[in-house]
């Protein structure tokens, strides 16, 4: 069952939990939300719980990360994603500089949406040596964003191409701005989750406030 912006899911009270205890619910998207078990509920009972639909529908994405020089098994590494956010990983045993490891992150964290109407800019790019028709090349822009292109037929190394890219991608501080924006979004989502995830479906919804009506005085005869 789904309402606007909210989904209703079944949750089985785990063993050892009772009324008043908090439980973590791991959603299929990988997001974890908290719910407070209502008084009188026992292990094994099924609750109807309201959660933000956005948290339920979130998807994960696997990306490759190349371990930098100077890092070895057990060391912490900061992985900067496309939208400017940073996730910290621990280098697995047996891995070292130059090795590529798989990192799972929420797909939304590794995507940058370009809103309609975003100004575009033309840049010139020279095909590097050893590249030719059909090859796919990654171009790093000033913002550290990566542009993937496929070299067209008839083009060769040394040819100059004119590429059209979103103007913000040419800003060296683009990722910093994206990280700040993403942080604001996360805070808003947390506020929404705190307001919805801990409310079992059995709990009564807050009654809407009634407007105060002025009592009409009796007319004097």
PDB file of C-alpha atoms in Angstrom:
ATOM      1  CA  UNK A   1       0.000   0.000   0.000  1.00  0.00           C
ATOM      2  CA  UNK A   2       1.349   3.441  -0.916  1.00  0.00           C
ATOM      3  CA  UNK A   3       0.190   6.950  -0.207  1.00  0.00           C
ATOM      4  CA  UNK A   4       1.568  10.180  -1.599  1.00  0.00           C
ATOM      5  CA  UNK A   5       5.243  10.261  -0.598  1.00  0.00           C
ATOM      6  CA  UNK A   6       4.728   7.383   1.881  1.00  0.00           C
ATOM      7  CA  UNK A   7       4.774   3.586   1.633  1.00  0.00           C
ATOM      8  CA  UNK A   8       3.208   1.115   4.095  1.00  0.00           C
ATOM      9  CA  UNK A   9       5.267  -2.025   4.766  1.00  0.00           C
ATOM     10  CA  UNK A  10       4.921  -5.084   7.013  1.00  0.00           C
ATOM     11  CA  UNK A  11       7.434  -5.457   9.844  1.00  0.00           C
ATOM     12  CA  UNK A  12       7.725  -8.486  12.119  1.00  0.00           C
ATOM     13  CA  UNK A  13       8.703  -7.658  15.691  1.00  0.00           C
ATOM     14  CA  UNK A  14      11.973  -9.558  16.245  1.00  0.00           C
ATOM     15  CA  UNK A  15      12.734 -11.864  19.169  1.00  0.00           C
ATOM     16  CA  UNK A  16      13.829 -10.058  22.314  1.00  0.00           C
ATOM     17  CA  UNK A  17      11.958  -6.861  21.435  1.00  0.00           C
ATOM     18  CA  UNK A  18       8.926  -5.487  23.276  1.00  0.00           C
ATOM     19  CA  UNK A  19       6.761  -2.385  23.481  1.00  0.00           C
ATOM     20  CA  UNK A  20       8.865   0.786  23.684  1.00  0.00           C
ATOM     21  CA  UNK A  21      11.998  -0.782  22.124  1.00  0.00           C
ATOM     22  CA  UNK A  22      13.516   0.632  18.950  1.00  0.00           C
ATOM     23  CA  UNK A  23      14.231  -1.622  15.957  1.00  0.00           C
ATOM     24  CA  UNK A  24      16.203  -1.069  12.763  1.00  0.00           C
ATOM     25  CA  UNK A  25      14.431  -1.948   9.529  1.00  0.00           C
ATOM     26  CA  UNK A  26      16.663  -2.530   6.528  1.00  0.00           C
ATOM     27  CA  UNK A  27      14.683  -1.737   3.382  1.00  0.00           C
ATOM     28  CA  UNK A  28      15.246  -3.511   0.022  1.00  0.00           C
ATOM     29  CA  UNK A  29      17.012  -0.354  -1.171  1.00  0.00           C
ATOM     30  CA  UNK A  30      19.679  -0.801   1.530  1.00  0.00           C
ATOM     31  CA  UNK A  31      18.441   2.177   3.546  1.00  0.00           C
ATOM     32  CA  UNK A  32      17.961   1.588   7.290  1.00  0.00           C
ATOM     33  CA  UNK A  33      15.141   3.279   9.202  1.00  0.00           C
ATOM     34  CA  UNK A  34      14.112   3.027  12.864  1.00  0.00           C
ATOM     35  CA  UNK A  35      10.722   2.114  14.263  1.00  0.00           C
ATOM     36  CA  UNK A  36       9.510   2.110  17.875  1.00  0.00           C
ATOM     37  CA  UNK A  37       7.536  -0.982  18.854  1.00  0.00           C
ATOM     38  CA  UNK A  38       4.106   0.096  20.192  1.00  0.00           C
ATOM     39  CA  UNK A  39       3.181  -0.850  23.752  1.00  0.00           C
ATOM     40  CA  UNK A  40       1.501  -4.249  24.021  1.00  0.00           C
ATOM     41  CA  UNK A  41       3.171  -5.701  20.917  1.00  0.00           C
ATOM     42  CA  UNK A  42       5.126  -8.967  21.228  1.00  0.00           C
ATOM     43  CA  UNK A  43       7.847 -10.749  19.199  1.00  0.00           C
ATOM     44  CA  UNK A  44       6.424 -12.316  16.048  1.00  0.00           C
ATOM     45  CA  UNK A  45       3.567  -9.850  15.646  1.00  0.00           C
ATOM     46  CA  UNK A  46       3.275  -7.990  12.340  1.00  0.00           C
ATOM     47  CA  UNK A  47       3.159  -4.211  12.321  1.00  0.00           C
ATOM     48  CA  UNK A  48       2.169  -1.879   9.503  1.00  0.00           C
ATOM     49  CA  UNK A  49       4.862   0.782   9.285  1.00  0.00           C
ATOM     50  CA  UNK A  50       4.928   4.002   7.269  1.00  0.00           C
ATOM     51  CA  UNK A  51       8.258   4.853   5.603  1.00  0.00           C
ATOM     52  CA  UNK A  52       9.270   7.565   3.107  1.00  0.00           C
ATOM     53  CA  UNK A  53       8.695   6.207  -0.392  1.00  0.00           C
ATOM     54  CA  UNK A  54      11.994   7.741  -1.532  1.00  0.00           C
ATOM     55  CA  UNK A  55      13.870   5.602   1.023  1.00  0.00           C
ATOM     56  CA  UNK A  56      12.025   2.472  -0.141  1.00  0.00           C
ATOM     57  CA  UNK A  57      12.767   3.055  -3.825  1.00  0.00           C
ATOM     58  CA  UNK A  58      16.427   4.057  -3.512  1.00  0.00           C
ATOM     59  CA  UNK A  59      18.756   1.855  -5.551  1.00  0.00           C
ATOM     60  CA  UNK A  60      22.416   1.002  -5.112  1.00  0.00           C
ATOM     61  CA  UNK A  61      25.181   1.166  -7.696  1.00  0.00           C
ATOM     62  CA  UNK A  62      28.543  -0.595  -7.830  1.00  0.00           C
ATOM     63  CA  UNK A  63      31.506   1.524  -8.919  1.00  0.00           C
ATOM     64  CA  UNK A  64      35.192   0.773  -9.382  1.00  0.00           C
ATOM     65  CA  UNK A  65      37.730   2.611  -7.216  1.00  0.00           C
ATOM     66  CA  UNK A  66      41.478   2.529  -7.847  1.00  0.00           C
ATOM     67  CA  UNK A  67      43.491   2.385  -4.618  1.00  0.00           C
ATOM     68  CA  UNK A  68      45.950   5.316  -4.579  1.00  0.00           C
ATOM     69  CA  UNK A  69      49.667   5.167  -3.888  1.00  0.00           C
ATOM     70  CA  UNK A  70      50.674   4.887  -0.243  1.00  0.00           C
ATOM     71  CA  UNK A  71      47.561   2.955   0.781  1.00  0.00           C
ATOM     72  CA  UNK A  72      47.528  -0.670   1.924  1.00  0.00           C
ATOM     73  CA  UNK A  73      45.129  -3.200   3.474  1.00  0.00           C
ATOM     74  CA  UNK A  74      43.300  -1.727   6.464  1.00  0.00           C
ATOM     75  CA  UNK A  75      43.869   1.911   5.464  1.00  0.00           C
ATOM     76  CA  UNK A  76      40.956   4.321   5.031  1.00  0.00           C
ATOM     77  CA  UNK A  77      40.336   5.959   1.632  1.00  0.00           C
ATOM     78  CA  UNK A  78      37.928   8.745   0.721  1.00  0.00           C
ATOM     79  CA  UNK A  79      35.991   8.079  -2.483  1.00  0.00           C
ATOM     80  CA  UNK A  80      34.554  11.225  -4.050  1.00  0.00           C
ATOM     81  CA  UNK A  81      31.388  10.528  -6.031  1.00  0.00           C
ATOM     82  CA  UNK A  82      29.968  12.307  -9.055  1.00  0.00           C
ATOM     83  CA  UNK A  83      27.694  14.587  -7.023  1.00  0.00           C
ATOM     84  CA  UNK A  84      30.538  15.743  -4.790  1.00  0.00           C
ATOM     85  CA  UNK A  85      29.759  13.561  -1.771  1.00  0.00           C
ATOM     86  CA  UNK A  86      32.523  11.525  -0.154  1.00  0.00           C
ATOM     87  CA  UNK A  87      32.248   7.965   1.176  1.00  0.00           C
ATOM     88  CA  UNK A  88      35.018   6.341   3.209  1.00  0.00           C
ATOM     89  CA  UNK A  89      36.093   2.763   2.543  1.00  0.00           C
ATOM     90  CA  UNK A  90      38.645   0.423   4.109  1.00  0.00           C
ATOM     91  CA  UNK A  91      41.185  -1.169   1.761  1.00  0.00           C
ATOM     92  CA  UNK A  92      40.450  -4.944   1.769  1.00  0.00           C
ATOM     93  CA  UNK A  93      43.057  -7.525   2.702  1.00  0.00           C
ATOM     94  CA  UNK A  94      45.317  -8.431  -0.181  1.00  0.00           C
ATOM     95  CA  UNK A  95      44.700  -5.153  -2.018  1.00  0.00           C
ATOM     96  CA  UNK A  96      47.168  -2.342  -2.586  1.00  0.00           C
ATOM     97  CA  UNK A  97      48.066   0.664  -4.760  1.00  0.00           C
ATOM     98  CA  UNK A  98      46.779   0.342  -8.315  1.00  0.00           C
ATOM     99  CA  UNK A  99      44.227  -2.362  -7.510  1.00  0.00           C
ATOM    100  CA  UNK A 100      40.589  -1.629  -8.382  1.00  0.00           C
ATOM    101  CA  UNK A 101      37.989  -2.520  -5.745  1.00  0.00           C
ATOM    102  CA  UNK A 102      34.195  -2.568  -6.042  1.00  0.00           C
ATOM    103  CA  UNK A 103      32.333  -0.023  -3.912  1.00  0.00           C
ATOM    104  CA  UNK A 104      28.540  -0.096  -3.398  1.00  0.00           C
ATOM    105  CA  UNK A 105      26.882   3.302  -3.008  1.00  0.00           C
ATOM    106  CA  UNK A 106      23.323   4.662  -3.355  1.00  0.00           C
ATOM    107  CA  UNK A 107      22.862   5.322  -7.074  1.00  0.00           C
ATOM    108  CA  UNK A 108      21.562   8.829  -6.376  1.00  0.00           C
ATOM    109  CA  UNK A 109      24.887   9.745  -4.768  1.00  0.00           C
ATOM    110  CA  UNK A 110      26.768   8.977  -7.966  1.00  0.00           C
ATOM    111  CA  UNK A 111      24.510  10.871 -10.348  1.00  0.00           C
ATOM    112  CA  UNK A 112      24.427  14.493 -11.374  1.00  0.00           C
ATOM    113  CA  UNK A 113      21.249  15.727 -12.990  1.00  0.00           C
ATOM    114  CA  UNK A 114      21.558  18.610 -15.409  1.00  0.00           C
ATOM    115  CA  UNK A 115      18.325  20.652 -15.096  1.00  0.00           C
ATOM    116  CA  UNK A 116      16.622  21.792 -18.304  1.00  0.00           C
ATOM    117  CA  UNK A 117      17.863  25.204 -19.324  1.00  0.00           C
ATOM    118  CA  UNK A 118      21.385  24.691 -17.940  1.00  0.00           C
ATOM    119  CA  UNK A 119      23.765  26.816 -20.059  1.00  0.00           C
ATOM    120  CA  UNK A 120      26.073  24.789 -22.291  1.00  0.00           C
ATOM    121  CA  UNK A 121      29.619  25.550 -23.376  1.00  0.00           C
ATOM    122  CA  UNK A 122      31.658  24.424 -26.379  1.00  0.00           C
ATOM    123  CA  UNK A 123      35.198  23.188 -25.755  1.00  0.00           C
ATOM    124  CA  UNK A 124      37.924  21.899 -28.067  1.00  0.00           C
ATOM    125  CA  UNK A 125      39.552  18.518 -27.486  1.00  0.00           C
ATOM    126  CA  UNK A 126      42.355  16.824 -29.383  1.00  0.00           C
ATOM    127  CA  UNK A 127      42.184  13.075 -29.985  1.00  0.00           C
ATOM    128  CA  UNK A 128      45.248  11.566 -28.234  1.00  0.00           C
ATOM    129  CA  UNK A 129      47.802   9.301 -29.840  1.00  0.00           C
ATOM    130  CA  UNK A 130      46.792   5.673 -30.112  1.00  0.00           C
ATOM    131  CA  UNK A 131      43.072   6.453 -30.255  1.00  0.00           C
ATOM    132  CA  UNK A 132      40.854   6.111 -33.300  1.00  0.00           C
ATOM    133  CA  UNK A 133      37.330   5.427 -34.621  1.00  0.00           C
ATOM    134  CA  UNK A 134      35.161   3.420 -32.224  1.00  0.00           C
ATOM    135  CA  UNK A 135      37.400   3.945 -29.200  1.00  0.00           C
ATOM    136  CA  UNK A 136      35.787   5.230 -26.009  1.00  0.00           C
ATOM    137  CA  UNK A 137      37.734   7.908 -24.169  1.00  0.00           C
ATOM    138  CA  UNK A 138      37.237   9.470 -20.731  1.00  0.00           C
ATOM    139  CA  UNK A 139      37.912  13.215 -20.553  1.00  0.00           C
ATOM    140  CA  UNK A 140      38.410  14.854 -17.164  1.00  0.00           C
ATOM    141  CA  UNK A 141      36.912  18.356 -17.033  1.00  0.00           C
ATOM    142  CA  UNK A 142      38.089  21.198 -14.726  1.00  0.00           C
ATOM    143  CA  UNK A 143      35.394  20.202 -12.209  1.00  0.00           C
ATOM    144  CA  UNK A 144      36.923  16.670 -12.051  1.00  0.00           C
ATOM    145  CA  UNK A 145      33.737  15.395 -13.705  1.00  0.00           C
ATOM    146  CA  UNK A 146      34.369  12.743 -16.354  1.00  0.00           C
ATOM    147  CA  UNK A 147      32.961  12.981 -19.863  1.00  0.00           C
ATOM    148  CA  UNK A 148      32.857   9.702 -21.800  1.00  0.00           C
ATOM    149  CA  UNK A 149      32.836   9.968 -25.592  1.00  0.00           C
ATOM    150  CA  UNK A 150      33.166   7.531 -28.474  1.00  0.00           C
ATOM    151  CA  UNK A 151      35.397   8.640 -31.346  1.00  0.00           C
ATOM    152  CA  UNK A 152      33.395   8.823 -34.570  1.00  0.00           C
ATOM    153  CA  UNK A 153      34.287   7.121 -37.839  1.00  0.00           C
ATOM    154  CA  UNK A 154      36.692   9.098 -39.989  1.00  0.00           C
ATOM    155  CA  UNK A 155      38.452  10.711 -37.016  1.00  0.00           C
ATOM    156  CA  UNK A 156      42.069  10.040 -36.068  1.00  0.00           C
ATOM    157  CA  UNK A 157      44.710  10.970 -33.501  1.00  0.00           C
ATOM    158  CA  UNK A 158      45.528  14.676 -33.656  1.00  0.00           C
ATOM    159  CA  UNK A 159      42.108  15.757 -34.935  1.00  0.00           C
ATOM    160  CA  UNK A 160      40.446  18.517 -32.927  1.00  0.00           C
ATOM    161  CA  UNK A 161      36.826  17.926 -31.895  1.00  0.00           C
ATOM    162  CA  UNK A 162      34.314  20.461 -30.615  1.00  0.00           C
ATOM    163  CA  UNK A 163      32.387  19.131 -27.622  1.00  0.00           C
ATOM    164  CA  UNK A 164      29.352  20.602 -25.892  1.00  0.00           C
ATOM    165  CA  UNK A 165      29.276  20.270 -22.089  1.00  0.00           C
ATOM    166  CA  UNK A 166      27.206  21.829 -19.281  1.00  0.00           C
ATOM    167  CA  UNK A 167      28.891  25.071 -18.222  1.00  0.00           C
ATOM    168  CA  UNK A 168      28.852  24.130 -14.491  1.00  0.00           C
ATOM    169  CA  UNK A 169      31.118  21.160 -15.320  1.00  0.00           C
ATOM    170  CA  UNK A 170      33.857  23.667 -16.204  1.00  0.00           C
ATOM    171  CA  UNK A 171      33.782  25.193 -12.717  1.00  0.00           C
ATOM    172  CA  UNK A 172      36.673  23.823 -10.549  1.00  0.00           C
ATOM    173  CA  UNK A 173      34.455  24.265  -7.445  1.00  0.00           C
ATOM    174  CA  UNK A 174      31.499  22.413  -8.948  1.00  0.00           C
ATOM    175  CA  UNK A 175      31.895  19.339  -6.730  1.00  0.00           C
ATOM    176  CA  UNK A 176      32.193  21.431  -3.573  1.00  0.00           C
ATOM    177  CA  UNK A 177      28.911  23.127  -4.457  1.00  0.00           C
ATOM    178  CA  UNK A 178      27.323  19.748  -5.235  1.00  0.00           C
ATOM    179  CA  UNK A 179      28.518  18.350  -1.877  1.00  0.00           C
ATOM    180  CA  UNK A 180      26.910  21.268  -0.015  1.00  0.00           C
ATOM    181  CA  UNK A 181      23.662  20.795  -1.935  1.00  0.00           C
ATOM    182  CA  UNK A 182      23.720  17.022  -1.267  1.00  0.00           C
ATOM    183  CA  UNK A 183      24.272  17.647   2.459  1.00  0.00           C
ATOM    184  CA  UNK A 184      21.220  19.903   2.562  1.00  0.00           C
ATOM    185  CA  UNK A 185      19.188  17.213   0.783  1.00  0.00           C
ATOM    186  CA  UNK A 186      20.346  14.542   3.271  1.00  0.00           C
ATOM    187  CA  UNK A 187      19.320  16.715   6.207  1.00  0.00           C
ATOM    188  CA  UNK A 188      15.881  17.191   4.672  1.00  0.00           C
ATOM    189  CA  UNK A 189      15.530  13.430   4.087  1.00  0.00           C
ATOM    190  CA  UNK A 190      16.596  12.657   7.667  1.00  0.00           C
ATOM    191  CA  UNK A 191      13.980  15.044   8.988  1.00  0.00           C
ATOM    192  CA  UNK A 192      11.384  13.305   6.835  1.00  0.00           C
ATOM    193  CA  UNK A 193      12.493   9.836   7.988  1.00  0.00           C
ATOM    194  CA  UNK A 194      12.426  10.872  11.648  1.00  0.00           C
ATOM    195  CA  UNK A 195       8.916  12.163  11.122  1.00  0.00           C
ATOM    196  CA  UNK A 196       7.577   9.085   9.333  1.00  0.00           C
ATOM    197  CA  UNK A 197       9.674   5.967   9.897  1.00  0.00           C
ATOM    198  CA  UNK A 198       9.001   5.760  13.630  1.00  0.00           C
ATOM    199  CA  UNK A 199       5.214   6.017  13.265  1.00  0.00           C
ATOM    200  CA  UNK A 200       3.552   2.553  13.179  1.00  0.00           C
ATOM    201  CA  UNK A 201       0.457   2.412  10.993  1.00  0.00           C
ATOM    202  CA  UNK A 202      -1.597   1.557  14.051  1.00  0.00           C
ATOM    203  CA  UNK A 203      -0.767   4.926  15.587  1.00  0.00           C
ATOM    204  CA  UNK A 204      -3.493   7.498  15.035  1.00  0.00           C
ATOM    205  CA  UNK A 205      -2.640  10.276  12.633  1.00  0.00           C
ATOM    206  CA  UNK A 206      -2.538  13.758  14.167  1.00  0.00           C
ATOM    207  CA  UNK A 207      -5.958  15.359  13.944  1.00  0.00           C
ATOM    208  CA  UNK A 208      -6.050  18.530  11.860  1.00  0.00           C
ATOM    209  CA  UNK A 209      -6.388  21.682  13.885  1.00  0.00           C
ATOM    210  CA  UNK A 210      -9.786  23.259  13.711  1.00  0.00           C
ATOM    211  CA  UNK A 211     -10.022  26.934  13.072  1.00  0.00           C
ATOM    212  CA  UNK A 212     -11.229  28.867  16.074  1.00  0.00           C
ATOM    213  CA  UNK A 213     -14.694  30.166  15.373  1.00  0.00           C
ATOM    214  CA  UNK A 214     -15.793  33.294  17.109  1.00  0.00           C
ATOM    215  CA  UNK A 215     -18.940  32.765  19.134  1.00  0.00           C
ATOM    216  CA  UNK A 216     -21.689  35.086  18.112  1.00  0.00           C
ATOM    217  CA  UNK A 217     -23.176  36.976  21.042  1.00  0.00           C
ATOM    218  CA  UNK A 218     -26.903  36.917  21.594  1.00  0.00           C
ATOM    219  CA  UNK A 219     -28.676  39.937  20.257  1.00  0.00           C
ATOM    220  CA  UNK A 220     -30.189  42.091  22.940  1.00  0.00           C
ATOM    221  CA  UNK A 221     -33.893  42.662  22.613  1.00  0.00           C
TER     222      UNK A 221
END
